[in-house]
Coordinates of C-alpha atoms and ligand atoms in Angstrom, one line a residue:
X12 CA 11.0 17.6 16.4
X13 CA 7.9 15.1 16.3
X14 CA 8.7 13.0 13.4
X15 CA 6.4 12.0 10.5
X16 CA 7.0 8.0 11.5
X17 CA 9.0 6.7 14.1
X18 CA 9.0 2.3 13.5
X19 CA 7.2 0.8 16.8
X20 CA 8.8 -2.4 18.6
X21 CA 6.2 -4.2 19.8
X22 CA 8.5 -5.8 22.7
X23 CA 8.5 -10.0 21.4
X24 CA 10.4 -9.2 17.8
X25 CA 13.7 -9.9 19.3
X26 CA 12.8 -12.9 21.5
X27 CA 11.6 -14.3 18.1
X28 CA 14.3 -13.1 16.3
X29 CA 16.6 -14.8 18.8
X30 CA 14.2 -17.8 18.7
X31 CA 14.5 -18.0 14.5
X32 CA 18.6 -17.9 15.5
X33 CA 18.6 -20.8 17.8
X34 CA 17.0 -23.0 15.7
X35 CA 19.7 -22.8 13.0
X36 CA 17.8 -22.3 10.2
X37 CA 17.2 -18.9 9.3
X38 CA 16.5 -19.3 5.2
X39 CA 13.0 -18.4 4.0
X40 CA 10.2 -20.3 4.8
X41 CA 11.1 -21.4 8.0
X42 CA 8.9 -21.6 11.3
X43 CA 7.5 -18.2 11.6
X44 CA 7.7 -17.9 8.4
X45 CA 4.7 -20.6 8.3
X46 CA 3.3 -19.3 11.4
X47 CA 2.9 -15.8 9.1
X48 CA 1.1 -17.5 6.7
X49 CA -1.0 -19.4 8.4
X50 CA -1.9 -16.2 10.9
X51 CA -2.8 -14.3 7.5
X52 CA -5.0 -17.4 6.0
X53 CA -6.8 -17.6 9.8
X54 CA -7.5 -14.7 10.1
X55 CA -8.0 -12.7 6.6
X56 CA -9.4 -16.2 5.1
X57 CA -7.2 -16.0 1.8
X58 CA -7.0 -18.9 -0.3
X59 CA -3.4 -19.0 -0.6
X60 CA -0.4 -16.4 0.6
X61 CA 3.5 -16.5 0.1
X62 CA 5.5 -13.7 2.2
X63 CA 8.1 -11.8 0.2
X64 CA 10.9 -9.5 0.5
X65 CA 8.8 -7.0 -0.3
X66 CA 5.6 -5.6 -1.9
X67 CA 7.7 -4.9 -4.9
X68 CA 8.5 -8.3 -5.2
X69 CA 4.6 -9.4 -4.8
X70 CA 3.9 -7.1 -7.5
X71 CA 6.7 -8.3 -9.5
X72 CA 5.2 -12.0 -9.2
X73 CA 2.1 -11.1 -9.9
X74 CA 3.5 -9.6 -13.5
X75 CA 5.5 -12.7 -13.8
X76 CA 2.2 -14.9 -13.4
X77 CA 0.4 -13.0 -15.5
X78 CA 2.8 -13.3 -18.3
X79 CA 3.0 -9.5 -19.0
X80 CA 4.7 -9.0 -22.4
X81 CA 6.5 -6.7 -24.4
X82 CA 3.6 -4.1 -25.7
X83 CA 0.7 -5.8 -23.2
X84 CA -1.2 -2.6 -21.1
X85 CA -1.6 -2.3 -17.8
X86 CA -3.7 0.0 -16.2
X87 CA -3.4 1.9 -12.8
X88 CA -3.7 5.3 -11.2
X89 CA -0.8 7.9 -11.6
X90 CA -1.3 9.1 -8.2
X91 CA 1.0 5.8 -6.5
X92 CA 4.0 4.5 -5.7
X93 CA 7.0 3.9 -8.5
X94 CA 6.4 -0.2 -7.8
X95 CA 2.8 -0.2 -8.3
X96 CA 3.8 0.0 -12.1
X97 CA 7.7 -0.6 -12.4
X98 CA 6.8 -4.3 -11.8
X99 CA 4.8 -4.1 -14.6
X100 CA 7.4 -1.8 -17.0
X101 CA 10.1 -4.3 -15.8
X102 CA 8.2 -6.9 -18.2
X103 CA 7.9 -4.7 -20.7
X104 CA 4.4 -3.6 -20.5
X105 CA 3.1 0.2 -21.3
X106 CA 1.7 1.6 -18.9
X107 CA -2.0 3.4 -19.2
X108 CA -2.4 5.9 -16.6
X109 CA -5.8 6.4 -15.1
X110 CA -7.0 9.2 -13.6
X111 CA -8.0 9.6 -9.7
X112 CA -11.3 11.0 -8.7
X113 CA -11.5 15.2 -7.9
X114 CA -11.8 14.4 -4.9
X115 CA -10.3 11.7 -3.9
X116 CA -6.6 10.2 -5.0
X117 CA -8.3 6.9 -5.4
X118 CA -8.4 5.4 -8.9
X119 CA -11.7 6.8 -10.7
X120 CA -13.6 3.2 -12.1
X121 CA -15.3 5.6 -14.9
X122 CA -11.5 6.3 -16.3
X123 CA -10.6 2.9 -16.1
X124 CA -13.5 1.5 -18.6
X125 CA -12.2 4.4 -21.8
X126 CA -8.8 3.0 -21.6
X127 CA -9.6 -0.9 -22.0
X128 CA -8.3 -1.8 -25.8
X129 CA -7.7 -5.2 -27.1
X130 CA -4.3 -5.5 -25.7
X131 CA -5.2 -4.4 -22.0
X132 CA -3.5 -7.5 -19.7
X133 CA -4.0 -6.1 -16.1
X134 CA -5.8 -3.1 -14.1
X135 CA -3.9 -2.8 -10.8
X136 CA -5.4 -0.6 -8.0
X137 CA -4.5 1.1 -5.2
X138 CA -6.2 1.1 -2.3
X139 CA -4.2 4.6 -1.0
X140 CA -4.0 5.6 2.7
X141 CA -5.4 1.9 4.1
X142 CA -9.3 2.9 2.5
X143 CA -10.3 0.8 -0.2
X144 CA -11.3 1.4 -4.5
X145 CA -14.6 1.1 -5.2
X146 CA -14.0 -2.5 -6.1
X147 CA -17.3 -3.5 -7.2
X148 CA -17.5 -0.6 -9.5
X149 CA -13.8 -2.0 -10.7
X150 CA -14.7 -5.9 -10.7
X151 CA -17.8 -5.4 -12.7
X152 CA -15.8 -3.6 -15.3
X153 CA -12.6 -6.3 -15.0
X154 CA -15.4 -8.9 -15.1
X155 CA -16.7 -7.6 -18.3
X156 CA -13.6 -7.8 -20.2
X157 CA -11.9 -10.7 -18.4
X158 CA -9.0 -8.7 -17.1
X159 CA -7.4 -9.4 -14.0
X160 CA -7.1 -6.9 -10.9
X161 CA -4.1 -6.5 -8.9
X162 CA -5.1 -4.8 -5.4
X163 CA -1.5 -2.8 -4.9
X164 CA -3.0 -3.4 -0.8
X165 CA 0.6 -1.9 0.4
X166 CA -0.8 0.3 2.7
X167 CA -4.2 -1.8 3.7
X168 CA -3.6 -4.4 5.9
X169 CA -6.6 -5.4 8.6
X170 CA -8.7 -3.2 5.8
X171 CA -11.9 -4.3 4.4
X172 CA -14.3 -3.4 1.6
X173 CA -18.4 -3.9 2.1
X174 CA -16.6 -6.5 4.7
X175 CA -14.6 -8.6 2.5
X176 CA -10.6 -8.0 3.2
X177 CA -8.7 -6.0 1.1
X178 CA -6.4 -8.4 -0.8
X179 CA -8.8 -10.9 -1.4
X180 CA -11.2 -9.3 -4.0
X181 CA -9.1 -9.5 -7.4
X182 CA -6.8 -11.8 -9.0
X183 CA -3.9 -11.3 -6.7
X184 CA -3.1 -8.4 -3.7
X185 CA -0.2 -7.4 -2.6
X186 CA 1.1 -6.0 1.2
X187 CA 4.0 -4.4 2.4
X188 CA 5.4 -4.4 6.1
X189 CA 8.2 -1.7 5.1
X190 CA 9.0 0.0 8.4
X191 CA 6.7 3.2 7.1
X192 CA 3.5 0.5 7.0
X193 CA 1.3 0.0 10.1
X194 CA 2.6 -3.4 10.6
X195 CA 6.1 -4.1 9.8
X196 CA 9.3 -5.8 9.4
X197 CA 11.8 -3.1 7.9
X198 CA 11.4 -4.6 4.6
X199 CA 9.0 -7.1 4.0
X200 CA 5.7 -8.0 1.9
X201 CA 3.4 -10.6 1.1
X202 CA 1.8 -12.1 -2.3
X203 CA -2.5 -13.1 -2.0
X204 CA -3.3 -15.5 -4.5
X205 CA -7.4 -15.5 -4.8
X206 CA -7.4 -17.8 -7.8
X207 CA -6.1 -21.5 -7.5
X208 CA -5.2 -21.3 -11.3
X209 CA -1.7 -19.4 -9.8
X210 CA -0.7 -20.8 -6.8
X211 CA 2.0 -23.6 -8.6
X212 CA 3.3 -21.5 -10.5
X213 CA 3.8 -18.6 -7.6
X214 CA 5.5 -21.2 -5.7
X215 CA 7.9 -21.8 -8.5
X216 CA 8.5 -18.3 -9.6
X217 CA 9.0 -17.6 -5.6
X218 CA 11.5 -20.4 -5.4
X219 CA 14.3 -19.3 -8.6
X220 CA 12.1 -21.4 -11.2
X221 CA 12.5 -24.6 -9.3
X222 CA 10.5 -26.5 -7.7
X223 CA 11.7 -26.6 -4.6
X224 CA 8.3 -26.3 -2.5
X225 CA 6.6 -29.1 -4.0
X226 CA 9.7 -31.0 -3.2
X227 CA 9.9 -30.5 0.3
X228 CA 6.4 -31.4 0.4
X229 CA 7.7 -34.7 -1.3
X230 CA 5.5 -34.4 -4.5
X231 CA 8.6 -34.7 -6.4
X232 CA 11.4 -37.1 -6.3
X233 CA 14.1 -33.9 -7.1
X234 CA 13.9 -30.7 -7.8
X235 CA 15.1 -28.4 -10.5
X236 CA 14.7 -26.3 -13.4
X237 CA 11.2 -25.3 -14.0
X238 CA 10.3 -21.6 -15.0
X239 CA 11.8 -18.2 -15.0
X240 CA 11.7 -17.1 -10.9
X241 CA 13.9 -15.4 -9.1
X242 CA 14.5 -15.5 -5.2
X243 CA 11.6 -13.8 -3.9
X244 CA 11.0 -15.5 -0.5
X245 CA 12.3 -13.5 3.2
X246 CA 14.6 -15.3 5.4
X247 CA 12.8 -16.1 8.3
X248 CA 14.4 -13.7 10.5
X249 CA 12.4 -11.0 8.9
X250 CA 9.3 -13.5 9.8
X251 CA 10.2 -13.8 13.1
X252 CA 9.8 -9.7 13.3
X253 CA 6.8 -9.3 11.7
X254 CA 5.6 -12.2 13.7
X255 CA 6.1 -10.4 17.1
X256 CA 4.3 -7.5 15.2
X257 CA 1.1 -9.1 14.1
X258 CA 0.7 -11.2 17.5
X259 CA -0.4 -7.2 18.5
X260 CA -1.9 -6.3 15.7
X261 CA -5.1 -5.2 17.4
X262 CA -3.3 -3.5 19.7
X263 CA -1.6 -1.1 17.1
X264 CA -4.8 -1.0 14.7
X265 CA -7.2 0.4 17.6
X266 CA -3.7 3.2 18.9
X267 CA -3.7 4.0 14.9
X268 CA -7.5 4.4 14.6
X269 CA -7.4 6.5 18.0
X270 CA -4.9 9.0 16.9
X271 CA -7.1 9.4 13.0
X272 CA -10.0 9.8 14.9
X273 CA -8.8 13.0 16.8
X274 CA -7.1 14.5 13.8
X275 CA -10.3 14.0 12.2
X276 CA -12.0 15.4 14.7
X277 CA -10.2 18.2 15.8
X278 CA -9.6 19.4 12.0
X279 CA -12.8 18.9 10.6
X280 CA -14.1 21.8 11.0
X281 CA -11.3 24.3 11.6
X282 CA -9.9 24.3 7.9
X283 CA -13.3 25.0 6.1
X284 CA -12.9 28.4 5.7
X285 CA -8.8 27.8 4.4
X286 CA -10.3 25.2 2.1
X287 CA -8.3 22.6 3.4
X288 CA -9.6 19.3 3.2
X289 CA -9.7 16.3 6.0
X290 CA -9.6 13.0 4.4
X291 CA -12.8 11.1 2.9
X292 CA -13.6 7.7 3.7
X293 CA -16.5 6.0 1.8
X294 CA -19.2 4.3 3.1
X295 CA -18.2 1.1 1.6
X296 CA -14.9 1.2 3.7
X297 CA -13.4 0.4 6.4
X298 CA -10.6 2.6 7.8
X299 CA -7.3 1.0 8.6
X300 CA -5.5 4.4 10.1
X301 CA -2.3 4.1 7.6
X302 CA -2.4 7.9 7.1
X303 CA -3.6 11.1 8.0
X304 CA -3.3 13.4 5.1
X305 CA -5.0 17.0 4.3
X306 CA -5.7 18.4 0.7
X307 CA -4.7 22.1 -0.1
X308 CA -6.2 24.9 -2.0
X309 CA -3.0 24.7 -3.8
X310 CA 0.9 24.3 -4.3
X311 CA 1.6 27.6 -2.4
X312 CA -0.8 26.9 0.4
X313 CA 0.5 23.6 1.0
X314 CA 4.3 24.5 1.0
X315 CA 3.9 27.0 3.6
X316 CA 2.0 25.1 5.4
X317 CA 5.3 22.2 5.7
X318 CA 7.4 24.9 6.2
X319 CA 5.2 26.4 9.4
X320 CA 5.1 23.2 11.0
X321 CA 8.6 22.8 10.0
X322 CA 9.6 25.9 11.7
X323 CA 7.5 24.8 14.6
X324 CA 9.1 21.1 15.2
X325 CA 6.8 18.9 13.1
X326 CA 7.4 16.9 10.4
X327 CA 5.0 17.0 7.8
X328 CA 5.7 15.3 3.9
X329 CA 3.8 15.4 0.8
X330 CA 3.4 12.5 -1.3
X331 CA 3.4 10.8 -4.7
X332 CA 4.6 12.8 -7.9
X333 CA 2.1 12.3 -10.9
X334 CA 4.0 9.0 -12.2
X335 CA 3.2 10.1 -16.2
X336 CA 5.1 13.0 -16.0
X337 CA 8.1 11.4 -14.3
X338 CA 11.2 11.8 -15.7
X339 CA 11.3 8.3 -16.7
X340 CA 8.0 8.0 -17.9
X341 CA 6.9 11.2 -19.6
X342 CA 7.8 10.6 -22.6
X343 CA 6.8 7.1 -22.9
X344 CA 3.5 8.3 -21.9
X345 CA 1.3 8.9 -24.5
X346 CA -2.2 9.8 -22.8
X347 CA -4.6 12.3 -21.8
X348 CA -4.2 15.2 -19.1
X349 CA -4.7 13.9 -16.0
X350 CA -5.7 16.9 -13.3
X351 CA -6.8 15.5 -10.4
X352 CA -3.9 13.2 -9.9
X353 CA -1.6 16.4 -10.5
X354 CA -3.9 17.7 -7.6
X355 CA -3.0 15.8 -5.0
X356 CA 0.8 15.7 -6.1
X357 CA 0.7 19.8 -5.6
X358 CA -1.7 19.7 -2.8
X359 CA -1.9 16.3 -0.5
X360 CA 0.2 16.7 2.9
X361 CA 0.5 13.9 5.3
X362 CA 1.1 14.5 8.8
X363 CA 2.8 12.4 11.6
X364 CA 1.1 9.5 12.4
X365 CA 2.9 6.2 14.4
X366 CA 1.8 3.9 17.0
X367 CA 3.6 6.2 20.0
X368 CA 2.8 9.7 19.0
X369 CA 1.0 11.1 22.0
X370 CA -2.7 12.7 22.5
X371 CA -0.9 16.1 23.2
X372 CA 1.5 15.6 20.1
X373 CA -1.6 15.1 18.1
X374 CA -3.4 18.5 20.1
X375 CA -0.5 20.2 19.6
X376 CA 0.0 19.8 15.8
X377 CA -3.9 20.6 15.4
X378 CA -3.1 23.6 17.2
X379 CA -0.3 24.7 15.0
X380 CA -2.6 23.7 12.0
X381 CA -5.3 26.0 13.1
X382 CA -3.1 28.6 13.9
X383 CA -1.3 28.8 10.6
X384 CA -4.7 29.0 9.1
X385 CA -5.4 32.0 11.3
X386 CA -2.6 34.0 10.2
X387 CA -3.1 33.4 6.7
X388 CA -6.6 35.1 7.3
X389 CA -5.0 38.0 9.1
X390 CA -2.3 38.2 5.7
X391 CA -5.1 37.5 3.0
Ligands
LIG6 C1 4.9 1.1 0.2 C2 4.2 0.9 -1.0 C3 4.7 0.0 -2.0 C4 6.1 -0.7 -1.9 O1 6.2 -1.5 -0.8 P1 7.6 -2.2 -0.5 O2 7.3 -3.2 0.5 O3 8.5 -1.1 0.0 O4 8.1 -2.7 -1.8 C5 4.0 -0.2 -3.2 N1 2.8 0.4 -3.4 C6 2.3 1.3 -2.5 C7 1.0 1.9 -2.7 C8 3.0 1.6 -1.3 O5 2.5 2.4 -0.4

């Protein structure tokens, strides 16, 4: 069976696990903890990171800073993640789902702008499969009404918009290195903070509500009691992985954009006629490789087509569930239809795509692609 992901050691994780041991302190923010932080701020040029146990937990901060309240609304797409909103529902917040565009699962701006009211607090976006929002389109409406953007980046690290790097155009972004992510640490994420307003206060809310950063700096004589928080921060074993992991970041990127680009290329054109569609990547973006997915005509189409490559050793999974008619959610949500985001939960299938899947692997599941589509001719 070729599996859909299969997590890649890059060969120096455990030398710096071993490393992180040795030195006897293994609590978060440690050395490679730092040396994380200070690879992200070289080379993405944010103004200020934190790594956290996850992107769940960066999204959770950023609600926290915010100060998301009982009744506040936060925008974002259906067509995501549970945590791209549960952070914000964990505060209390409604949720206003947006719809995504026909034909793409990316958040559409013009949806965005007819569900601003009065009591709108946050629009977080997604930038799905590692290809980024139109985020001028979004900024200039943010801009407009002084809300702030969250970029929910968990799939879009090394990815860029009109060159600038995702997670550094709104208010705050947020990464995840789960093992599924190009870049990873089993569980893992990190917080950008693009305005300076935030950055105390993250630290705090990071730290259990005490401020213990600004301590260690020696700013303060003690430390203590400050602000709600929780423990947010990795122990810097975790570090030490992900570390080892973006020392070859390059390395992985250019494997990950090698194997897209022959998908892409060899199923361009073969699923025209089945109306299958390859993914679209604007001109305003770059393409970081996180996923190679197809659209189907439909439900049907797509099922079968799991099941054949199922039956033929390949692991192929479809994606998100519209999150506004989840079972938690549904009836909380109060909104319009929203089709296109249903579209791609009944149509979108991903197929595998990790750092050692093999040229022939990739040949051989266009093959099988092609070949289903053939015998559904032959039965239609
Ligand atoms: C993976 C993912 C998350 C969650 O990341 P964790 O690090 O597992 O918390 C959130 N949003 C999106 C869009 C994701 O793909």
């Amino acid at each position: 069976m070729i599996p859909f992901n299969k997590p890649y050691l890059h060969g120096r994780e455990l030398v710096y696990i071993a490393q992180a041991v040795a030195t006897g302190k293994i609590s978060g923010d440690g050395y490679f903890t730092s040396k994380c932080h200070s690879f992200f701020e070289a080379r993405y040029h944010f103004k200020k990171v934190l790594m956290t146990t996850s992107c769940t937990d960066a999204l959770e901060m950023a609600a926290i800073l915010l100060d998301l309240q009982q009744d506040d609304e936060v925008i974002a797409p259906s067509y995501t993640f549970v945590s791209t909103v549960n952070a914000f529902a964990l505060r209390g917040a409604k949720v206003i789902f947006a719809d995504s565009y026909n034909d793409h699962p990316h958040i559409d701006p013009a949806q965005i702008e007819k569900l601003i009211t009065s009591k709108t607090k946050a629009i977080v976006v997604v930038h799905y499969a590692g290809v980024a929002c139109d985020m001028d389109a979004i900024m200039r409406i943010a801009n407009k009404y002084n809300i702030p953007v969250i970029e929910d980046a968990a799939q879009a690290i090394d990815g860029y918009y009109k060159g600038k790097p995702l997670g550094s155009i709104g208010t705050f972004g947020t990464f995840s290195f789960h093992e599924t992510k190009n870049i990873i640490s089993g569980e893992g994420g990190l917080l950008v903070i693009n305005d300076e307003k935030y950055i105390c206060r993250a630290e705090i809310i990071r730290e259990k509500g005490t401020n213990r950063s600004s301590f260690f700096r020696g700013e303060v004589a003690k430390y203590g009691w400050v602000d709600i928080g929780s423990s947010f921060l990795p122990s810097d074993i975790i570090a030490a992985y992900l570390y080892a992991q973006l020392e070859n970041i390059d390395v992985i990127q250019s494997r990950r954009k090698a194997i897209w680009q022959r998908y892409y290329e060899s199923l361009s054109d073969s699923l025209v006629g089945a109306e299958i569609s390859v993914p679209k990547v604007a001109d305003y973006s770059t393409n970081n490789a996180h996923m190679f997915y197809l659209v189907c005509k439909n439900l049907e189409q797509r099922t079968a087509l799991i099941q054949y490559l199922k039956d033929n050793g390949v692991h192929a999974v479809f994606h998100y569930q519209s999150l506004h008619a989840s079972e938690f959610y549904q009836n909380k949500y109060s909104g319009h239809d929203l089709p296109n985001s249903d579209h791609f939960t009944d149509t979108l299938v991903r197929l595998p795509l990790f750092y050692e899947l093999q040229d022939e692997q990739v040949d051989h599941i266009c093959d099988l692609i092609t070949n289903y589509v053939s015998s559904e001719n032959v039965h239609s």
